[in-house]
Short mmCIF file of C-alpha atoms in Angstrom, two decimals:
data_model
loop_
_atom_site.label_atom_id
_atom_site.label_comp_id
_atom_site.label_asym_id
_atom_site.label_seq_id
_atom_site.Cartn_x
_atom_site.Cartn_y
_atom_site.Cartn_z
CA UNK A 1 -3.59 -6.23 10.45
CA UNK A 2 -1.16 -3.96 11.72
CA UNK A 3 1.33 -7.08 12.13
CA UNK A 4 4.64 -5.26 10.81
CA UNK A 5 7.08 -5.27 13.60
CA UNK A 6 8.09 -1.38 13.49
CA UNK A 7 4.92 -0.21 13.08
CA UNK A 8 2.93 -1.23 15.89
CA UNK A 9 5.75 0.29 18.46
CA UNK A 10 3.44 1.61 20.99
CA UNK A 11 5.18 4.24 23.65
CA UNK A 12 2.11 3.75 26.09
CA UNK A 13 3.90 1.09 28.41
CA UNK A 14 -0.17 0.26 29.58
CA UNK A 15 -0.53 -1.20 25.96
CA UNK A 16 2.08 -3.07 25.10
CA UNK A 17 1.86 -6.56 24.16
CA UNK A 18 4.65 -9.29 22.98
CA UNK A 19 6.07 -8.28 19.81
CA UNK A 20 4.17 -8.72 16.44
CA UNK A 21 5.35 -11.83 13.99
CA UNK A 22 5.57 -11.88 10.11
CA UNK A 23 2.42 -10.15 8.61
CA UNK A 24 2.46 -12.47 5.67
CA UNK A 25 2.29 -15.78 8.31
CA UNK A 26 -0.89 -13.68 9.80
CA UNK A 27 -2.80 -14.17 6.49
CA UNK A 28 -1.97 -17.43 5.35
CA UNK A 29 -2.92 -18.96 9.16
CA UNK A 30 -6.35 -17.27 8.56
CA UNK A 31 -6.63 -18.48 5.11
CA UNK A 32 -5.54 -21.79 5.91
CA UNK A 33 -8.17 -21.90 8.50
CA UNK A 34 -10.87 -21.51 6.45
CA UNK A 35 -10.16 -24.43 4.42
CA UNK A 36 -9.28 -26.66 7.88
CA UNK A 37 -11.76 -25.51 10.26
CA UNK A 38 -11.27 -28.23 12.53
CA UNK A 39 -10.07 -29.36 15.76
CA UNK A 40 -7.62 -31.64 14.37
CA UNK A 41 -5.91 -29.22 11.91
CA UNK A 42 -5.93 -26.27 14.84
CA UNK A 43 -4.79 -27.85 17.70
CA UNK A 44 -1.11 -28.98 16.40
CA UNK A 45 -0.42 -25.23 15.15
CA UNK A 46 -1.81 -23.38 17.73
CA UNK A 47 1.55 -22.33 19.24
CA UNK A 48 1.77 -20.77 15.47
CA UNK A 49 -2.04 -19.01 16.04
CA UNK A 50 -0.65 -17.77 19.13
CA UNK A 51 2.55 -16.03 17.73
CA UNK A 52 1.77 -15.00 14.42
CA UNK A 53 -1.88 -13.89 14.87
CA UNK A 54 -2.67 -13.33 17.85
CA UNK A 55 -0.05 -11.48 19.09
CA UNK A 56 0.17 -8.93 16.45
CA UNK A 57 -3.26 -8.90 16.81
CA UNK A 58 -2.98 -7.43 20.32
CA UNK A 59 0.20 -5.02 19.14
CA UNK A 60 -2.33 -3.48 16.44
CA UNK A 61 -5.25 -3.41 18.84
CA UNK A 62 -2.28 -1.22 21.56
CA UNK A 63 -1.59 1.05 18.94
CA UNK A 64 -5.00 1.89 18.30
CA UNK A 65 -6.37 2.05 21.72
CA UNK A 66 -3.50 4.63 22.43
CA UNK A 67 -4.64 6.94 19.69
CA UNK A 68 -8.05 6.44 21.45
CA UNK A 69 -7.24 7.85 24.35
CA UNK A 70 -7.46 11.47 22.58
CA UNK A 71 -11.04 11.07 20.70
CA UNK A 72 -12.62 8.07 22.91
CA UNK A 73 -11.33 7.69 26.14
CA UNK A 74 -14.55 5.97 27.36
CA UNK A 75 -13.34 2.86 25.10
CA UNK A 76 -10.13 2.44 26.16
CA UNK A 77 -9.91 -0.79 27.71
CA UNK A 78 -7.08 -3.82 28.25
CA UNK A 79 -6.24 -5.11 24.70
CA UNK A 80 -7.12 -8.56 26.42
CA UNK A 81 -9.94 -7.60 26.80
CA UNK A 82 -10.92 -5.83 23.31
CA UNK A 83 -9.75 -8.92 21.15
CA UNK A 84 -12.50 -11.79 20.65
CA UNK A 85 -11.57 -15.02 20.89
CA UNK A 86 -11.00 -17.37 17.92
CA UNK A 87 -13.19 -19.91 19.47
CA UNK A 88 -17.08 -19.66 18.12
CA UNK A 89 -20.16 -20.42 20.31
CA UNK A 90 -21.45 -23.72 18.22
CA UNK A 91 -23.98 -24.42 21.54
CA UNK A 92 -27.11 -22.91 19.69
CA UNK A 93 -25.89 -23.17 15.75
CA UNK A 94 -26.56 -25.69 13.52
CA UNK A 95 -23.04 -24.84 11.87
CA UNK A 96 -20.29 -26.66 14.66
CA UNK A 97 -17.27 -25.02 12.71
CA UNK A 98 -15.21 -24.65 15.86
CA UNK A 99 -13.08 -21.62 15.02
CA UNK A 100 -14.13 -17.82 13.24
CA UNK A 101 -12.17 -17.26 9.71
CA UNK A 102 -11.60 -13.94 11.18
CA UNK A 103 -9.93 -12.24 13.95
CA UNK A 104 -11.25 -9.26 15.41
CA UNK A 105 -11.68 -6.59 17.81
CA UNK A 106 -14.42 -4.61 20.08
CA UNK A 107 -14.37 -1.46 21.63
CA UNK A 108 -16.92 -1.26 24.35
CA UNK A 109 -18.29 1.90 26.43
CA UNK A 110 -17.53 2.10 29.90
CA UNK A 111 -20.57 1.42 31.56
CA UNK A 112 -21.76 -0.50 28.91
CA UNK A 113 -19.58 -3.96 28.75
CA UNK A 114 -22.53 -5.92 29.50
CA UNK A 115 -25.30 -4.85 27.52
CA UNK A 116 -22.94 -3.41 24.47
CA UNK A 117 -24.49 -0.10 23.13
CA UNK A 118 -22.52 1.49 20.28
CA UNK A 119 -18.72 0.87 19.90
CA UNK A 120 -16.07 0.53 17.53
CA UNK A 121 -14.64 -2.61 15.69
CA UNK A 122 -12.68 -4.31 13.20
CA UNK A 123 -11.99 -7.35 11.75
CA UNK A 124 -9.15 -9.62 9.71
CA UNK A 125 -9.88 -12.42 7.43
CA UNK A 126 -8.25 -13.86 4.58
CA UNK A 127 -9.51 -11.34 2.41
CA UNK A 128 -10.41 -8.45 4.00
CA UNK A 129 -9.93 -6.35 6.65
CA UNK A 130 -13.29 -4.98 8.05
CA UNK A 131 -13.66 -1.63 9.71
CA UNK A 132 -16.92 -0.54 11.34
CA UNK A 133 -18.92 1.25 14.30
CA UNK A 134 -22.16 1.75 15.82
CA UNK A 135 -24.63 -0.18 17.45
CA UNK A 136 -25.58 -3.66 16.36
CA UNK A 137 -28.09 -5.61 17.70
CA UNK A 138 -29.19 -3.49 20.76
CA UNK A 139 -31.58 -5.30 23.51
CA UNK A 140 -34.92 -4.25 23.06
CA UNK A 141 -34.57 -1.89 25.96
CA UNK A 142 -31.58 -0.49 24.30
CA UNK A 143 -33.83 0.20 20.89
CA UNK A 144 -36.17 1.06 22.29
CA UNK A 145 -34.16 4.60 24.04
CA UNK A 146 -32.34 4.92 21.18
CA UNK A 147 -36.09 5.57 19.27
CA UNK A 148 -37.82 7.30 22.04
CA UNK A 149 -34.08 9.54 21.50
CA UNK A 150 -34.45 10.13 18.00
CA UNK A 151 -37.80 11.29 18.73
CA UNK A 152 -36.07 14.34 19.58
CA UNK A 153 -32.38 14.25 18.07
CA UNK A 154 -32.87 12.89 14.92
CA UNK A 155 -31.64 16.05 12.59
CA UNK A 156 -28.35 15.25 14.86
CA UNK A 157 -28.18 12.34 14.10
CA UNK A 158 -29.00 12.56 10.75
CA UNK A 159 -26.47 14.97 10.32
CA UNK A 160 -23.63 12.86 11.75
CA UNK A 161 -24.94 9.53 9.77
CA UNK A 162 -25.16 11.13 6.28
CA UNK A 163 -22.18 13.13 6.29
CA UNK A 164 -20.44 13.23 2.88
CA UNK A 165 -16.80 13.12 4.52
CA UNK A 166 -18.20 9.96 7.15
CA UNK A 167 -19.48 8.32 4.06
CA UNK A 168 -16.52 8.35 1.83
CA UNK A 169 -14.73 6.79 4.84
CA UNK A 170 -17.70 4.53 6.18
CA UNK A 171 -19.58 3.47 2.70
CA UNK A 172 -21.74 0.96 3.71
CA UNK A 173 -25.04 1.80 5.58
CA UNK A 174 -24.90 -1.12 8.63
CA UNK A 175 -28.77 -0.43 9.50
CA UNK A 176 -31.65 -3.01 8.87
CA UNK A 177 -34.58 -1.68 9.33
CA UNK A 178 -38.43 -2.88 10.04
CA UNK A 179 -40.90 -2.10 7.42
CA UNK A 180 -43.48 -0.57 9.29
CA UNK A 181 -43.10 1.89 12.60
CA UNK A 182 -42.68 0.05 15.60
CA UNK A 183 -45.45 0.26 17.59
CA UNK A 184 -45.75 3.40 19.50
CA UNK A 185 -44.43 5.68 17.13
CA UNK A 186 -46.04 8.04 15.13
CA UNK A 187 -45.69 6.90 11.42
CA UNK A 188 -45.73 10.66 10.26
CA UNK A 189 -42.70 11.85 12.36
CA UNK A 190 -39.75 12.96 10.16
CA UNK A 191 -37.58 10.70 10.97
CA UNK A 192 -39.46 7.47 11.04
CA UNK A 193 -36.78 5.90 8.84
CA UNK A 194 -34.07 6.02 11.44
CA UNK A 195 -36.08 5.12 14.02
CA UNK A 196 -37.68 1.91 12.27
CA UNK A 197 -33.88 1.08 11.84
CA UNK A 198 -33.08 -1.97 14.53
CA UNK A 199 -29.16 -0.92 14.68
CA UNK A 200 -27.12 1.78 13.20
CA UNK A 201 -24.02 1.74 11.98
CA UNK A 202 -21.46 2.23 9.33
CA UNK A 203 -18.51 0.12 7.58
CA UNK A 204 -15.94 0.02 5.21
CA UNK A 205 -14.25 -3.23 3.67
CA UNK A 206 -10.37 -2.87 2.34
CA UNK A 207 -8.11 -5.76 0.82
CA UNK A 208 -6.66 -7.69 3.13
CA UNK A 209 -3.42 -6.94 2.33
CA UNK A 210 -3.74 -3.55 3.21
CA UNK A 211 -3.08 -4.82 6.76
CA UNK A 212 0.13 -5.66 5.91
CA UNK A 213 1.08 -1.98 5.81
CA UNK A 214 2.89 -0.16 8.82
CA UNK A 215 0.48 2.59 8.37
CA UNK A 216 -2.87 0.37 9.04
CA UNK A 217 -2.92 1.19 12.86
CA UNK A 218 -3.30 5.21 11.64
CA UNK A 219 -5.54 4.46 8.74
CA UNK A 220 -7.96 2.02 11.27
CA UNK A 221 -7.45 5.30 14.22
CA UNK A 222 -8.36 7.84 11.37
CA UNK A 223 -11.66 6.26 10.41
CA UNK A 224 -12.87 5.71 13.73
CA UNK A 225 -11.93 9.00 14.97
CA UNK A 226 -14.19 10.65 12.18
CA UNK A 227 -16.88 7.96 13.34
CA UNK A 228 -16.53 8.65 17.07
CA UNK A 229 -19.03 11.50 17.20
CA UNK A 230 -22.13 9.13 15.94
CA UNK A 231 -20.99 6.55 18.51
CA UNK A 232 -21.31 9.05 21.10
CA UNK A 233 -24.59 10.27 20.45
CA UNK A 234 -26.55 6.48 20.05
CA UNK A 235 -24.91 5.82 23.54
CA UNK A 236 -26.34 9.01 24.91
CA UNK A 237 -29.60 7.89 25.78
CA UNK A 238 -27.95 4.24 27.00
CA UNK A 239 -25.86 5.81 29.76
CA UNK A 240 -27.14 6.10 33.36
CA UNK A 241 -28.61 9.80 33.54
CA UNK A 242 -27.42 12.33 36.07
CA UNK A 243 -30.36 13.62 38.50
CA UNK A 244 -30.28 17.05 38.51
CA UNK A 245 -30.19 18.05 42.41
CA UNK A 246 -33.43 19.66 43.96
CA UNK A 247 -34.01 23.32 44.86
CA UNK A 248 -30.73 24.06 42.83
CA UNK A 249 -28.85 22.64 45.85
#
């Protein structure tokens, strides 16, 4: 994670956050964690949590949100608010582990904080560093327009999701996908494959220790700039539509 105190100098005064801590300290918290995921181990090294994780956390999450600005400028958003908390949601689980073994991040659309759509995100553990994008678990209303707009867009889409140079950056195919059509759909049309999918998305898993690098923030920015395009086109049919105005006027 781009913890490495030089490299996560943002010049975007709107992004920056306290300066990052030792990258090493980063990875060993999480690590630790996952063999003390408890209250009682947490609680007395929080104060670390807070300055070696979580703050470069939010100087690597600046950086990258700054290079946004230039390929998706409807994600840009607070790091505050991009970073998910530590804390998990035990309320409905059967596993009460009280903190994630990972930190990571969420880039949202405008317009769509509260339902999701398609976005961009990463992740740190203590052995990898996850990078990824799309649209993952969409509300049935949400599938449902992304079908009805593949109905029509799929060669686009195709296009953009099978791309050799995406794919060398994004290996890992993020769809699952139902076995039969979902009701309503043709099971002849030629692209009943994407649209039985019930997300899309792409993903690429490095070493961990590759976020120890001061380049990270530019190698994270790179991938999702070549990834922004899909993005774009699964929140098309999410986004509130324009009405065109009548008589021309």
């Amino acid at each position: 994670m781009g913890v490495h105190v030089r490299a996560l100098h943002v010049p975007d005064r709107r992004y920056r956050t306290a300066e990052p801590a030792s990258p090493p300290a980063a990875l060993k918290f999480l690590r630790d964690l996952k063999r003390n995921n408890d209250r009682d181990w947490f609680q007395p090294r929080k104060e670390i949590f807070e300055r070696e994780l979580k703050a470069p956390m939010l100087g690597l999450i600046s950086e990258i949100t700054h290079a946004m600005e230039d390929f998706a400028p409807d994600h840009v958003r607070p790091p505050q608010k991009i970073l998910f908390r530590i804390y998990r949601d035990t309320r409905f689980s059967n596993d009460k582990r009280p903190y994630k073994e990972h930190i990571g991040a969420w880039w949202v659309r405008t317009g769509l904080e509260k339902t999701s759509g398609a976005g961009f995100y990463f992740h740190l553990s203590g052995k990898e560093l996850l990078i990824a994008a799309g649209c993952y678990m969409p509300q049935p209303e949400q599938l449902l327009a992304v079908r009805r707009y593949l109905l029509d867009h799929h060669v686009e889409m195709r296009k953009l999701y099978t791309a050799k140079p995406l794919v060398k950056l994004f290996p890992h195919d993020e769809a699952t996908s139902l076995t039969r059509p979902p009701k309503g759909f043709p099971a002849d049309h030629p692209a009943i494959d994407l649209i039985r999918n019930k997300q899309w998305g792409r993903s690429v898993t490095l070493p961990a220790d590759t976020a120890l690098t001061p380049a990270v923030g530019k190698e994270i920015a790179k991938r999702l700039k070549a990834i922004a395009p899909l993005v774009t086109l699964i929140n098309t049919p999410l986004l509130p539509q324009k009405r065109k105005p009548l008589f021309g006027l």
